[in-house]
Coordinates of C-alpha atoms in Angstrom, one line a residue:
M1002 CA 52.8 11.2 9.7
L1003 CA 49.8 13.4 8.0
E1004 CA 51.7 16.5 7.3
N1005 CA 54.6 14.3 6.0
D1006 CA 52.1 12.7 3.9
I1007 CA 52.7 9.7 5.0
I1008 CA 48.9 9.1 5.7
R1009 CA 45.9 10.6 4.5
P1010 CA 42.1 10.9 5.3
S1011 CA 40.4 7.9 4.0
K1012 CA 36.9 7.2 2.6
S1013 CA 37.7 3.4 2.1
P1014 CA 35.3 0.6 2.7
W1015 CA 38.2 -1.2 4.1
A1016 CA 39.2 -0.7 7.6
S1017 CA 42.0 -2.5 9.6
P1018 CA 42.6 -2.0 13.3
L1019 CA 45.7 0.4 14.7
H1020 CA 48.4 -1.5 16.3
L1021 CA 51.5 -0.1 18.0
V1022 CA 54.4 -1.8 18.2
S1023 CA 57.4 -1.0 20.5
K1024 CA 60.8 -0.2 19.5
K1025 CA 64.2 -1.0 21.2
D1026 CA 64.7 2.4 21.4
G1027 CA 61.2 2.7 23.6
T1028 CA 59.4 4.9 20.8
L1029 CA 56.2 3.3 19.3
R1030 CA 55.7 2.6 15.6
P1031 CA 52.4 2.4 14.0
C1032 CA 51.0 -0.1 11.9
G1033 CA 48.0 -2.0 10.7
D1034 CA 46.5 -5.1 11.9
Y1035 CA 46.2 -6.6 8.7
R1036 CA 45.2 -10.0 9.6
R1037 CA 42.4 -10.3 7.6
L1038 CA 43.5 -8.0 4.6
N1039 CA 46.6 -10.5 4.4
A1040 CA 44.6 -13.3 4.4
Q1041 CA 43.3 -12.3 0.9
T1042 CA 46.5 -11.0 -0.5
I1043 CA 48.6 -13.2 -3.1
P1044 CA 51.7 -13.6 -1.7
D1045 CA 55.3 -12.7 -3.1
R1046 CA 57.6 -15.3 -3.4
Y1047 CA 60.7 -12.9 -3.3
P1048 CA 63.3 -14.8 -1.2
I1049 CA 64.5 -12.9 1.7
P1050 CA 68.6 -13.9 2.2
R1051 CA 69.2 -16.3 5.3
I1052 CA 70.6 -13.9 8.1
E1053 CA 74.0 -16.2 8.2
D1054 CA 74.3 -15.3 4.4
F1055 CA 76.0 -12.3 5.0
H1056 CA 79.2 -14.2 5.6
H1057 CA 80.3 -15.1 2.5
I1058 CA 81.2 -11.1 1.7
L1059 CA 83.4 -11.1 4.3
K1060 CA 86.5 -13.1 3.2
Q1061 CA 89.6 -11.5 4.3
T1062 CA 87.8 -7.9 5.4
K1063 CA 89.0 -6.0 8.2
I1064 CA 87.1 -2.9 8.1
F1065 CA 83.3 -2.7 8.3
S1066 CA 80.2 0.0 8.4
K1067 CA 76.8 -0.5 9.3
I1068 CA 73.9 1.5 7.3
D1069 CA 70.5 1.6 8.8
L1070 CA 68.0 3.3 6.7
F1071 CA 65.6 5.8 7.8
K1072 CA 62.0 4.9 7.6
A1073 CA 63.1 2.6 4.7
Y1074 CA 59.6 1.0 4.2
F1075 CA 58.1 4.7 3.9
Q1076 CA 59.8 5.4 0.9
I1077 CA 57.8 2.5 -1.2
P1078 CA 55.0 4.2 -2.5
I1079 CA 51.7 2.4 -2.9
A1080 CA 49.8 2.3 -6.2
E1081 CA 46.6 4.3 -6.2
D1082 CA 44.0 1.8 -6.6
D1083 CA 45.7 -0.2 -3.6
K1084 CA 45.9 2.7 -1.1
Q1085 CA 42.3 2.2 0.3
K1086 CA 43.5 -1.4 1.0
T1087 CA 45.6 0.0 3.7
A1088 CA 42.8 1.8 5.4
I1089 CA 43.1 1.9 9.6
I1090 CA 41.3 3.2 12.3
T1091 CA 42.3 5.6 14.6
P1092 CA 40.7 7.8 17.2
F1093 CA 40.8 10.7 14.7
G1094 CA 39.1 8.6 12.1
L1095 CA 39.9 7.0 9.0
Y1096 CA 43.1 6.8 7.4
E1097 CA 45.0 5.2 4.7
F1098 CA 48.3 5.2 3.4
N1099 CA 50.3 6.4 0.5
V1100 CA 53.4 4.4 1.3
M1101 CA 54.0 0.8 2.1
S1102 CA 53.1 0.0 5.9
F1103 CA 54.4 -1.9 8.5
G1104 CA 52.5 -5.4 8.7
L1105 CA 51.0 -5.7 4.8
R1106 CA 52.2 -9.3 3.9
N1107 CA 54.0 -8.8 1.1
A1108 CA 55.9 -5.4 2.6
P1109 CA 59.2 -7.6 3.4
S1110 CA 59.8 -9.0 -0.3
T1111 CA 58.8 -5.9 -2.0
F1112 CA 61.4 -4.0 0.0
Q1113 CA 63.8 -7.2 -0.2
R1114 CA 63.4 -6.7 -4.4
F1115 CA 63.7 -2.9 -4.3
I1116 CA 67.1 -2.8 -1.7
N1117 CA 68.4 -5.2 -4.3
E1118 CA 67.7 -3.1 -7.4
V1119 CA 69.3 -0.1 -5.4
F1120 CA 72.8 -2.3 -4.8
F1121 CA 73.0 -4.8 -7.7
G1122 CA 76.7 -5.3 -8.9
L1123 CA 78.3 -4.6 -5.3
D1124 CA 80.1 -7.7 -4.0
F1125 CA 81.4 -5.9 -0.9
V1126 CA 77.3 -5.0 0.4
F1127 CA 74.9 -7.2 2.2
A1128 CA 71.4 -5.8 2.7
Y1129 CA 69.1 -7.5 4.7
L1130 CA 65.7 -5.6 4.4
D1131 CA 66.9 -1.8 6.0
D1132 CA 70.2 -3.3 7.6
I1133 CA 73.3 -2.8 5.2
L1134 CA 76.3 -4.0 5.8
V1135 CA 79.7 -2.6 4.1
A1136 CA 83.0 -4.5 4.5
S1137 CA 86.2 -3.7 3.0
S1138 CA 90.1 -5.2 3.2
T1139 CA 91.6 -1.7 3.9
E1140 CA 90.9 1.8 4.6
D1141 CA 91.3 3.5 1.8
E1142 CA 89.2 0.5 0.1
H1143 CA 86.7 1.0 2.5
S1144 CA 86.3 4.7 1.9
G1145 CA 85.6 3.8 -2.1
H1146 CA 82.9 1.3 -1.4
L1147 CA 81.3 4.0 1.1
K1148 CA 81.2 6.5 -1.6
V1149 CA 79.8 4.2 -4.4
V1150 CA 76.9 3.0 -1.6
F1151 CA 76.2 7.0 -0.5
S1152 CA 76.0 7.7 -4.2
R1153 CA 73.4 4.7 -5.2
L1154 CA 71.3 5.7 -2.0
E1155 CA 71.4 9.2 -2.9
Q1156 CA 70.1 7.9 -6.9
Y1157 CA 67.2 6.0 -5.4
G1158 CA 66.5 8.7 -2.8
L1159 CA 67.0 6.7 0.5
R1160 CA 67.9 8.6 3.7
I1161 CA 70.2 7.3 6.2
N1162 CA 69.5 7.1 10.0
L1163 CA 72.5 8.5 11.5
G1164 CA 72.0 7.3 14.9
K1165 CA 72.1 3.8 13.9
S1166 CA 74.4 3.5 11.5
V1167 CA 78.0 2.6 12.4
M1168 CA 81.1 3.5 10.1
G1169 CA 84.8 2.4 9.3
V1170 CA 85.0 0.2 12.4
N1171 CA 87.1 -3.0 12.9
Q1172 CA 84.4 -4.8 14.8
L1173 CA 81.0 -4.3 14.7
E1174 CA 77.5 -5.9 15.8
F1175 CA 75.0 -6.9 12.8
L1176 CA 71.8 -9.1 12.9
G1177 CA 72.8 -10.6 16.0
Y1178 CA 76.2 -11.6 15.5
M1179 CA 80.0 -10.0 16.6
I1180 CA 82.0 -9.1 13.4
T1181 CA 85.4 -9.3 13.7
P1182 CA 88.6 -9.7 11.4
E1183 CA 89.0 -13.3 12.2
G1184 CA 85.4 -14.3 12.2
S1185 CA 81.7 -14.2 13.8
K1186 CA 80.3 -15.2 16.7
P1187 CA 77.3 -14.6 19.2
L1188 CA 76.7 -11.5 20.6
P1189 CA 78.1 -11.4 24.4
E1190 CA 75.1 -9.7 25.7
K1191 CA 73.0 -11.9 24.2
V1192 CA 74.7 -15.0 25.3
N1193 CA 74.6 -13.6 28.8
V1194 CA 71.1 -13.4 28.7
I1195 CA 70.8 -17.2 28.1
L1196 CA 73.5 -18.1 30.2
N1197 CA 71.4 -16.6 33.1
Y1198 CA 68.4 -18.2 31.9
R1199 CA 66.6 -19.8 34.9
L1200 CA 65.3 -23.5 35.0
P1201 CA 61.7 -23.4 33.0
E1202 CA 59.0 -24.3 34.9
T1203 CA 56.3 -24.9 31.9
I1204 CA 56.3 -26.1 28.4
H1205 CA 56.3 -22.8 26.8
Q1206 CA 59.2 -21.5 28.8
L1207 CA 61.1 -24.1 27.9
R1208 CA 60.1 -23.8 24.1
T1209 CA 61.4 -20.1 24.4
F1210 CA 64.7 -21.0 25.9
L1211 CA 65.2 -23.6 23.1
G1212 CA 64.1 -20.7 20.4
L1213 CA 66.7 -18.3 22.1
I1214 CA 69.9 -21.0 21.8
N1215 CA 68.9 -22.2 18.4
F1216 CA 69.3 -18.7 16.8
Y1217 CA 73.2 -19.2 17.3
R1218 CA 72.9 -23.3 16.7
R1219 CA 75.8 -22.9 13.7
Y1220 CA 78.2 -22.3 16.3
I1221 CA 77.5 -25.1 18.5
K1222 CA 78.6 -28.5 18.0
D1223 CA 76.4 -31.5 18.8
A1224 CA 73.1 -29.1 19.3
A1225 CA 70.8 -31.8 18.6
K1226 CA 72.8 -34.5 20.4
N1227 CA 72.5 -32.1 23.6
Q1228 CA 68.8 -31.0 22.9
A1229 CA 67.2 -34.0 22.0
V1230 CA 66.3 -34.9 26.2
L1231 CA 65.0 -31.2 26.3
H1232 CA 63.0 -31.7 22.9
D1233 CA 61.2 -34.7 24.3
Y1234 CA 59.5 -32.6 26.6
L1235 CA 57.7 -30.8 23.4
K1236 CA 56.4 -33.6 21.7
G1237 CA 52.7 -33.6 21.4
T1238 CA 52.2 -30.3 23.5
K1239 CA 50.6 -26.7 22.1
K1240 CA 52.5 -23.6 21.2
K1241 CA 52.3 -22.0 24.2
D1242 CA 51.2 -24.9 26.4
K1243 CA 51.5 -23.7 30.4
S1244 CA 51.6 -27.4 31.9
K1245 CA 54.3 -28.0 34.5
I1246 CA 57.8 -30.0 33.7
S1247 CA 58.9 -32.8 36.1
W1248 CA 62.8 -32.4 35.5
T1249 CA 65.0 -35.2 36.2
T1250 CA 68.7 -35.2 36.8
E1251 CA 69.8 -36.1 33.4
S1252 CA 67.6 -33.1 31.6
K1253 CA 69.0 -30.8 34.0
E1254 CA 72.5 -31.8 33.0
K1255 CA 71.2 -31.0 29.3
F1256 CA 69.9 -28.2 30.1
D1257 CA 73.4 -26.8 31.8
Q1258 CA 75.3 -28.5 29.2
C1259 CA 73.2 -26.2 26.5
K1260 CA 73.8 -23.2 28.1
K1261 CA 77.6 -24.3 29.2
D1262 CA 77.9 -24.8 24.8
L1263 CA 77.0 -21.5 24.3
A1264 CA 79.6 -19.7 26.0
N1265 CA 82.1 -21.5 25.0
A1266 CA 80.8 -21.0 21.5
T1267 CA 83.3 -21.2 18.6
L1268 CA 84.8 -18.5 16.5
L1269 CA 83.5 -19.4 12.9
S1270 CA 85.7 -18.0 10.1
F1271 CA 84.2 -16.3 6.8
P1272 CA 83.9 -18.2 3.8
N1273 CA 87.0 -18.2 1.4
P1274 CA 85.9 -19.6 -2.1
D1275 CA 89.7 -20.0 -2.7
S1276 CA 90.6 -22.4 0.2
P1277 CA 90.3 -26.0 0.2
L1278 CA 87.0 -27.1 1.6
A1279 CA 85.6 -30.3 4.0
L1280 CA 82.8 -31.6 5.3
F1281 CA 83.6 -34.0 8.5
T1282 CA 80.1 -36.0 9.4
D1283 CA 79.3 -38.4 11.8
A1284 CA 76.3 -40.4 13.5
S1285 CA 75.5 -41.7 16.5
D1286 CA 72.4 -43.8 17.9
Y1287 CA 70.3 -40.6 17.7
A1288 CA 72.1 -37.9 16.0
V1289 CA 73.8 -36.9 13.0
G1290 CA 76.2 -34.1 12.8
S1291 CA 78.7 -32.4 10.6
V1292 CA 81.1 -29.3 10.7
L1293 CA 82.0 -27.5 7.2
Q1294 CA 85.6 -26.5 7.4
Q1295 CA 88.1 -24.8 5.3
F1296 CA 91.8 -25.0 5.1
E1297 CA 93.6 -21.6 5.6
E1298 CA 96.9 -21.0 7.6
D1299 CA 97.9 -24.5 7.8
C1300 CA 95.2 -25.8 9.6
W1301 CA 91.3 -26.4 9.4
K1302 CA 89.0 -23.7 10.2
P1303 CA 85.3 -23.9 11.1
L1304 CA 82.7 -22.4 8.9
A1305 CA 79.6 -23.9 10.5
F1306 CA 78.0 -26.6 12.2
F1307 CA 75.1 -28.8 11.8
S1308 CA 73.4 -31.2 13.7
K1309 CA 70.3 -33.1 13.7
K1310 CA 68.1 -35.3 16.3
L1311 CA 67.1 -38.7 14.4
T1312 CA 63.6 -39.5 14.0
N1313 CA 62.4 -43.0 15.5
A1314 CA 62.6 -44.5 12.1
Q1315 CA 65.8 -43.1 11.6
K1316 CA 67.5 -44.7 14.9
G1317 CA 66.4 -48.1 13.4
Y1318 CA 68.7 -47.6 10.3
S1319 CA 71.9 -49.7 10.3
T1320 CA 75.0 -47.8 10.9
Y1321 CA 76.0 -47.6 7.0
D1322 CA 72.4 -46.1 6.4
R1323 CA 72.6 -43.5 9.7
E1324 CA 76.0 -42.5 8.4
L1325 CA 75.0 -42.2 4.8
L1326 CA 72.1 -40.1 5.9
G1327 CA 74.4 -37.8 7.6
I1328 CA 76.4 -36.9 4.6
Y1329 CA 72.7 -36.6 2.6
L1330 CA 71.6 -33.9 5.3
S1331 CA 74.8 -32.3 6.0
I1332 CA 75.1 -31.5 2.2
K1333 CA 71.4 -30.3 1.7
Q1334 CA 72.3 -28.0 4.9
F1335 CA 75.0 -26.5 3.3
K1336 CA 74.2 -26.7 0.0
H1337 CA 74.5 -22.7 -0.6
I1338 CA 78.1 -22.9 0.3
L1339 CA 79.0 -26.0 -1.6
E1340 CA 77.1 -25.8 -5.0
G1341 CA 79.9 -25.3 -7.5
R1342 CA 82.7 -26.2 -4.9
Q1343 CA 84.9 -29.1 -5.3
F1344 CA 85.2 -30.3 -1.3
T1345 CA 86.2 -33.5 0.3
I1346 CA 83.8 -35.6 2.8
Y1347 CA 85.4 -36.9 5.6
T1348 CA 83.6 -40.1 7.5
D1349 CA 84.9 -42.4 10.2
H1350 CA 82.8 -45.2 8.9
K1351 CA 85.2 -47.0 6.2
P1352 CA 82.6 -48.7 4.2
L1353 CA 81.3 -45.4 2.8
M1354 CA 84.7 -45.1 0.9
F1355 CA 83.2 -47.5 -1.5
A1356 CA 79.5 -46.4 -1.7
F1357 CA 79.9 -45.1 -5.3
Q1358 CA 81.7 -48.4 -6.4
Q1359 CA 79.0 -50.8 -5.2
K1360 CA 76.2 -52.1 -7.6
N1361 CA 73.0 -50.8 -7.7
E1362 CA 71.2 -53.8 -7.1
K1363 CA 73.2 -54.3 -3.6
A1364 CA 71.7 -50.9 -2.4
S1365 CA 68.2 -49.9 -1.0
R1366 CA 65.8 -47.4 -2.9
R1367 CA 66.6 -44.9 0.0
Q1368 CA 70.5 -45.7 -0.2
L1369 CA 70.3 -44.8 -4.2
R1370 CA 68.2 -41.6 -3.4
H1371 CA 70.7 -40.3 -0.9
L1372 CA 73.6 -41.7 -2.9
Q1373 CA 72.1 -39.8 -6.2
Y1374 CA 71.8 -36.5 -4.5
I1375 CA 75.6 -36.6 -2.7
S1376 CA 76.8 -37.2 -6.2
E1377 CA 75.7 -33.8 -7.4
F1378 CA 78.0 -32.5 -5.4
S1379 CA 81.2 -34.7 -4.5
T1380 CA 82.1 -38.2 -4.6
D1381 CA 85.3 -38.0 -2.8
I1382 CA 84.4 -39.7 0.4
R1383 CA 87.5 -40.2 2.7
H1384 CA 87.8 -42.1 5.7
I1385 CA 89.2 -40.3 8.7
G1386 CA 90.0 -42.2 12.5
G1387 CA 87.2 -41.7 15.1
K1388 CA 89.1 -40.6 17.8
E1389 CA 90.4 -37.4 14.8
N1390 CA 86.8 -36.7 13.7
I1391 CA 86.2 -33.4 15.8
V1392 CA 82.5 -33.5 14.7
A1393 CA 80.6 -35.8 17.0
D1394 CA 81.2 -37.6 20.4
S1395 CA 82.2 -40.5 18.3
L1396 CA 79.3 -42.5 19.7
S1397 CA 78.8 -44.5 16.8
R1398 CA 82.6 -44.7 16.0
I1399 CA 84.2 -48.3 15.5
E1400 CA 87.4 -49.0 17.0
S1401 CA 90.5 -51.3 15.1
I1402 CA 91.2 -54.4 16.6
S1403 CA 94.0 -53.7 19.4
E1404 CA 96.9 -56.1 19.7
I1405 CA 95.9 -59.7 21.5
D1406 CA 98.4 -60.4 24.5
Y1407 CA 99.1 -64.2 23.5
D1408 CA 101.8 -64.0 26.1
K1409 CA 99.2 -64.4 28.5
I1410 CA 97.1 -66.7 26.6
A1411 CA 100.4 -68.7 26.8
D1412 CA 100.3 -68.8 30.7
A1413 CA 96.5 -69.3 30.5
Q1414 CA 97.2 -72.5 28.5
I1415 CA 99.3 -74.5 31.3
D1416 CA 97.5 -77.4 32.5
N1417 CA 94.4 -76.3 31.0
Q1418 CA 92.3 -79.2 30.7
A1419 CA 90.0 -78.3 27.5
L1420 CA 93.1 -78.0 25.4
N1421 CA 94.0 -81.4 27.1
E1422 CA 90.8 -82.6 25.6
L1423 CA 91.4 -81.5 22.4
R1424 CA 95.2 -82.7 22.2
S1425 CA 93.4 -86.0 22.4
K1426 CA 91.2 -85.6 19.6
P1427 CA 92.3 -87.5 16.4
S1428 CA 91.4 -85.2 14.1
L1429 CA 93.5 -82.3 15.0
H1430 CA 97.2 -81.6 15.4
F1431 CA 98.7 -79.4 18.2
K1432 CA 102.2 -78.0 17.9
Q1433 CA 103.9 -75.3 20.4
Y1434 CA 105.0 -72.4 18.6
P1435 CA 107.6 -69.9 20.6
L1436 CA 106.6 -66.3 21.3
E1437 CA 109.2 -63.4 21.1
S1438 CA 109.1 -63.5 24.9
G1439 CA 110.5 -67.4 24.7
K1440 CA 106.9 -68.8 25.6
L1441 CA 105.4 -71.4 23.9
L1442 CA 102.0 -71.1 22.6
W1443 CA 99.9 -74.4 21.6
C1444 CA 98.8 -74.0 18.3
D1445 CA 96.1 -76.2 16.1
I1446 CA 97.6 -77.1 12.5
S1447 CA 95.4 -79.7 11.2
T1448 CA 94.1 -76.8 9.1
T1449 CA 95.5 -74.7 6.3
K1450 CA 95.9 -71.8 9.0
I1451 CA 97.6 -71.8 12.4
R1452 CA 95.0 -71.5 15.1
P1453 CA 95.8 -71.0 18.6
F1454 CA 94.0 -72.4 21.3
I1455 CA 92.3 -69.8 23.6
P1456 CA 91.3 -70.5 26.9
Q1457 CA 87.9 -69.4 28.4
D1458 CA 89.1 -65.9 30.3
F1459 CA 90.3 -64.7 26.8
Q1460 CA 87.0 -66.1 24.6
M1461 CA 84.7 -63.4 25.0
H1462 CA 87.7 -60.7 24.3
I1463 CA 88.0 -62.4 21.2
F1464 CA 84.5 -62.7 20.2
Q1465 CA 83.9 -58.7 21.0
K1466 CA 86.9 -57.8 18.9
F1467 CA 86.1 -59.2 15.6
H1468 CA 82.2 -59.2 15.9
S1469 CA 82.1 -55.6 17.1
L1470 CA 83.7 -54.8 13.6
A1471 CA 80.8 -54.6 11.2
H1472 CA 78.3 -56.9 13.7
P1473 CA 78.2 -59.7 10.8
G1474 CA 75.7 -62.7 11.2
V1475 CA 75.8 -65.9 13.3
K1476 CA 77.4 -67.7 10.0
S1477 CA 80.0 -65.2 9.3
T1478 CA 81.1 -64.5 12.6
V1479 CA 81.7 -68.1 13.4
K1480 CA 83.7 -68.5 10.0
Q1481 CA 86.0 -65.6 10.9
I1482 CA 86.5 -66.7 14.7
A1483 CA 86.6 -70.8 13.9
S1484 CA 89.1 -69.7 11.0
R1485 CA 91.6 -68.3 13.4
F1486 CA 91.2 -69.5 16.4
I1487 CA 90.0 -72.7 18.5
W1488 CA 88.7 -73.9 21.8
L1489 CA 86.4 -76.4 22.8
N1490 CA 82.6 -75.8 21.7
I1491 CA 83.6 -72.9 20.1
R1492 CA 80.7 -72.9 17.4
K1493 CA 78.1 -73.2 19.9
D1494 CA 79.5 -70.7 22.1
I1495 CA 79.9 -68.1 19.2
T1496 CA 76.4 -68.8 17.7
Q1497 CA 75.0 -68.1 21.1
W1498 CA 76.9 -64.6 21.8
A1499 CA 76.2 -63.7 18.3
K1500 CA 72.4 -64.0 18.7
S1501 CA 72.4 -62.5 22.3
C1502 CA 74.0 -59.3 20.4
I1503 CA 72.2 -56.4 21.5
H1504 CA 73.1 -54.1 18.7
C1505 CA 72.1 -56.7 16.3
Q1506 CA 68.9 -57.2 17.6
K1507 CA 68.1 -53.5 17.6
N1508 CA 69.3 -52.8 14.1
K1509 CA 68.5 -56.3 12.0
I1510 CA 65.4 -57.4 10.7
N1511 CA 65.1 -61.1 11.2
R1512 CA 63.5 -62.6 7.9
H1513 CA 61.6 -65.7 6.7
T1514 CA 63.8 -68.5 5.2
R1515 CA 63.4 -67.9 1.6
A1516 CA 63.5 -71.0 -0.6
Q1517 CA 63.9 -70.7 -4.5
I1518 CA 60.8 -69.6 -6.3
A1519 CA 59.0 -72.8 -7.2
T1520 CA 56.7 -72.8 -10.8
Y1521 CA 53.7 -74.9 -11.8
K1522 CA 53.8 -77.7 -14.0
E1523 CA 52.5 -77.1 -17.4
V1524 CA 48.8 -78.2 -18.2
D1525 CA 47.6 -79.9 -21.4
D1526 CA 43.9 -80.0 -21.3
R1527 CA 41.4 -77.1 -20.5
F1528 CA 39.6 -77.4 -17.4
S1529 CA 42.1 -79.6 -15.7
V1530 CA 43.5 -77.2 -13.0
V1531 CA 41.2 -74.5 -12.0
H1532 CA 42.3 -71.3 -9.3
I1533 CA 39.5 -70.2 -7.1
D1534 CA 39.2 -67.4 -4.4
I1535 CA 36.6 -65.2 -2.7
I1536 CA 36.5 -61.6 -2.7
G1537 CA 34.1 -59.0 -0.6
P1538 CA 32.3 -58.0 1.0
F1539 CA 30.6 -55.6 -1.3
P1540 CA 27.3 -53.6 -0.9
T1541 CA 24.2 -56.0 -0.8
S1542 CA 22.8 -56.8 -4.3
E1543 CA 20.0 -58.9 -4.5
G1544 CA 21.2 -60.8 -1.1
K1545 CA 24.1 -61.4 -2.1
T1546 CA 27.6 -59.9 -0.9
Y1547 CA 30.9 -61.9 -1.4
C1548 CA 31.8 -63.4 -5.0
L1549 CA 33.6 -66.8 -5.4
T1550 CA 36.1 -66.0 -8.3
C1551 CA 37.4 -69.0 -10.9
I1552 CA 39.7 -69.2 -13.5
D1553 CA 40.8 -72.0 -15.6
R1554 CA 44.6 -72.2 -16.2
F1555 CA 44.9 -73.5 -19.3
T1556 CA 41.9 -71.1 -21.2
C1557 CA 41.9 -68.6 -18.6
W1558 CA 38.6 -68.4 -18.8
I1559 CA 36.6 -66.6 -15.7
E1560 CA 34.0 -66.9 -14.1
V1561 CA 32.1 -64.9 -10.8
I1562 CA 29.8 -66.7 -9.0
P1563 CA 27.7 -64.3 -6.4
L1564 CA 27.5 -65.5 -3.0
A1565 CA 25.1 -64.9 -0.3
N1566 CA 28.1 -65.8 2.6
V1567 CA 31.3 -67.2 2.6
T1568 CA 30.5 -70.6 4.9
A1569 CA 31.9 -73.8 3.6
E1570 CA 28.3 -75.4 2.6
T1571 CA 27.9 -72.0 0.7
V1572 CA 31.0 -72.1 -1.3
A1573 CA 31.1 -75.6 -1.9
R1574 CA 27.6 -75.9 -3.2
E1575 CA 28.4 -72.8 -5.6
F1576 CA 31.4 -74.1 -7.0
Y1577 CA 29.7 -77.6 -7.5
D1578 CA 26.6 -75.9 -9.5
H1579 CA 28.2 -73.0 -11.4
W1580 CA 31.5 -74.7 -12.6
I1581 CA 31.8 -78.8 -11.7
S1582 CA 28.2 -79.3 -13.5
R1583 CA 29.0 -77.1 -16.5
F1584 CA 32.8 -78.1 -17.5
G1585 CA 33.3 -81.1 -15.4
M1586 CA 35.9 -82.3 -13.0
P1587 CA 38.8 -80.2 -12.7
Y1588 CA 42.2 -82.6 -12.0
R1589 CA 43.3 -79.8 -9.3
V1590 CA 41.8 -76.9 -7.4
I1591 CA 44.1 -74.4 -6.3
T1592 CA 42.8 -72.4 -3.0
D1593 CA 44.3 -69.6 -0.2
Q1594 CA 44.4 -70.9 2.9
G1595 CA 40.8 -69.7 3.7
S1596 CA 38.9 -71.6 6.1
Q1597 CA 36.0 -72.5 3.6
F1598 CA 38.9 -74.1 1.7
R1599 CA 40.4 -76.4 4.1
S1600 CA 37.3 -77.2 5.7
E1601 CA 36.6 -81.0 5.8
L1602 CA 33.4 -80.9 3.6
F1603 CA 35.3 -79.1 0.8
K1604 CA 38.1 -81.7 1.0
N1605 CA 35.5 -84.7 1.0
I1606 CA 33.7 -82.9 -2.2
G1607 CA 37.4 -83.1 -3.4
V1608 CA 37.7 -86.8 -2.8
I1609 CA 34.0 -87.7 -4.1
C1610 CA 34.8 -85.6 -7.3
G1611 CA 38.1 -86.9 -7.6
F1612 CA 40.0 -83.7 -7.7
K1613 CA 42.9 -82.5 -5.4
V1614 CA 43.0 -79.3 -3.4
C1615 CA 46.1 -77.3 -3.3
T1616 CA 46.6 -74.5 -0.7
T1617 CA 48.8 -71.7 -1.0
T1618 CA 52.0 -70.9 1.3
A1619 CA 50.5 -68.7 4.3
Y1620 CA 51.0 -65.0 3.8
H1621 CA 51.9 -65.5 0.3
P1622 CA 49.3 -64.7 -2.1
Q1623 CA 51.5 -64.9 -5.4
C1624 CA 51.5 -68.7 -5.4
N1625 CA 47.8 -68.1 -6.2
G1626 CA 48.6 -64.8 -8.5
K1627 CA 45.9 -66.4 -11.9
I1628 CA 43.6 -65.8 -9.6
E1629 CA 44.9 -62.9 -7.4
R1630 CA 45.5 -60.7 -10.7
I1631 CA 41.9 -60.0 -11.8
H1632 CA 41.1 -58.9 -8.7
R1633 CA 42.8 -55.6 -9.2
P1634 CA 40.5 -52.8 -10.7

């Protein structure tokens, strides 16, 4: 290194320890341990491309070359004033680098900027630091491409490492992937390492395994769903936690399933800007997933998979919100592919087809945010049957109503005691209707609709078929079923079953009954109606820690009365001394439900003085908003 002018003796006040990093071929790469220097370095934010971004240059390509640069970093000189900062301590003295060294904070960004400049304008080249991929459609075209690449490298004085470079092949390894004309998939040798991975014994070993398998996450469907149980072990643990794992039968099965999924990893196609795009999404109770596909050769071919485990808060979303979240997160994941492209969104949740047609007043703020982001890319949302959606395992799929077997119902109506009881009621009018099989079905025709009588054995089946469509509320479910069918105590049964629905209890919020907002009567005289409240405690001043606040509704005159404590006696005395004695008896005093104002003492003072004490609704301070408003800073 000294002979090649890579380093030189140094008298620098800076000094970093020497660090040797092992290469794949067994040799050592010297670099400095620049942690303290890097902490003081202003970061260079030039972007490093994502590893999987190279797929975008590979459409309709069949010939590939991989070029590895020889000591790439050492071909970037360092400014003279900054060389002293790279000084390293060695057994032979202090040396500093003349060229860019490994380990410097901004080295990757600096080299990526340089290599992008070298190959600027060449859309058949993908450069990830010192790894360069050249892709072409034919051998002749590839030969021309390589000449252009070699010319650029010579122009910038860059040398090629022939031992690591591969030229003009139809299949090669690049950045951890096997690239072929048909698409890309994980490297077999790396997959075998994971397939032979033993069951982890510690949290640290499990974290390492998940890190390995997630490198190929884009090739695996439903990765988040299948890994959810394993990720639960990592909650609240540190990075190198050596604590033991208590494996269950379920978690062991999920561990094996993750390895099987990787073994069956899908061959992903290369993006083609001329092919139609479609995003297929789905959501379950604990994960969302999607697959981005393009239409080629009369079929849909996958470009990439995405899945993400839901947080505890997201698990509480309604089905509509989870499905909408799945579309939102999927578009964010594939933003770099979808920007500027026309594509269709497919979902098995039919209400989302009308998401962009509903009024804003009916949508929550979160829904509006998600819809706004989605609309920047596409508003074409279409329905696809759950069984046809190849993305997720259809845990959240809503099945359509199957046909009702009226022949069996007609058989069960024979000599049915409940039917005879209903037929005896004068308000109902029953009539028999013939079925295609020749059997007769008893139906009520007292309303505008013909309502078949449903025996007890079929009642729960009817309820489940209607209620499971969208899990409507009790009143809506009763209305839908009672208008189409009849049985004894139908409304009571449906109400009980709807209230007992587990899905409704998990995902719906019980709200208090809300009456129409009332208003106070107009006040026509000053100091006739007064609003009072207590605020505090505050820092003690002259023995006072609270304040009694009062405001006249007519004039909005405000009084703030210091209090030593908030007992009923103190509040009543101070209100009398500072308000009633100065402004006279009010007609009405409005307070919240504080114990001081609801005490017998305060009520008795009201009786003696001739004013009425009115308290606001519990947990609704807006009722006393006149006084609450002045408490704001």
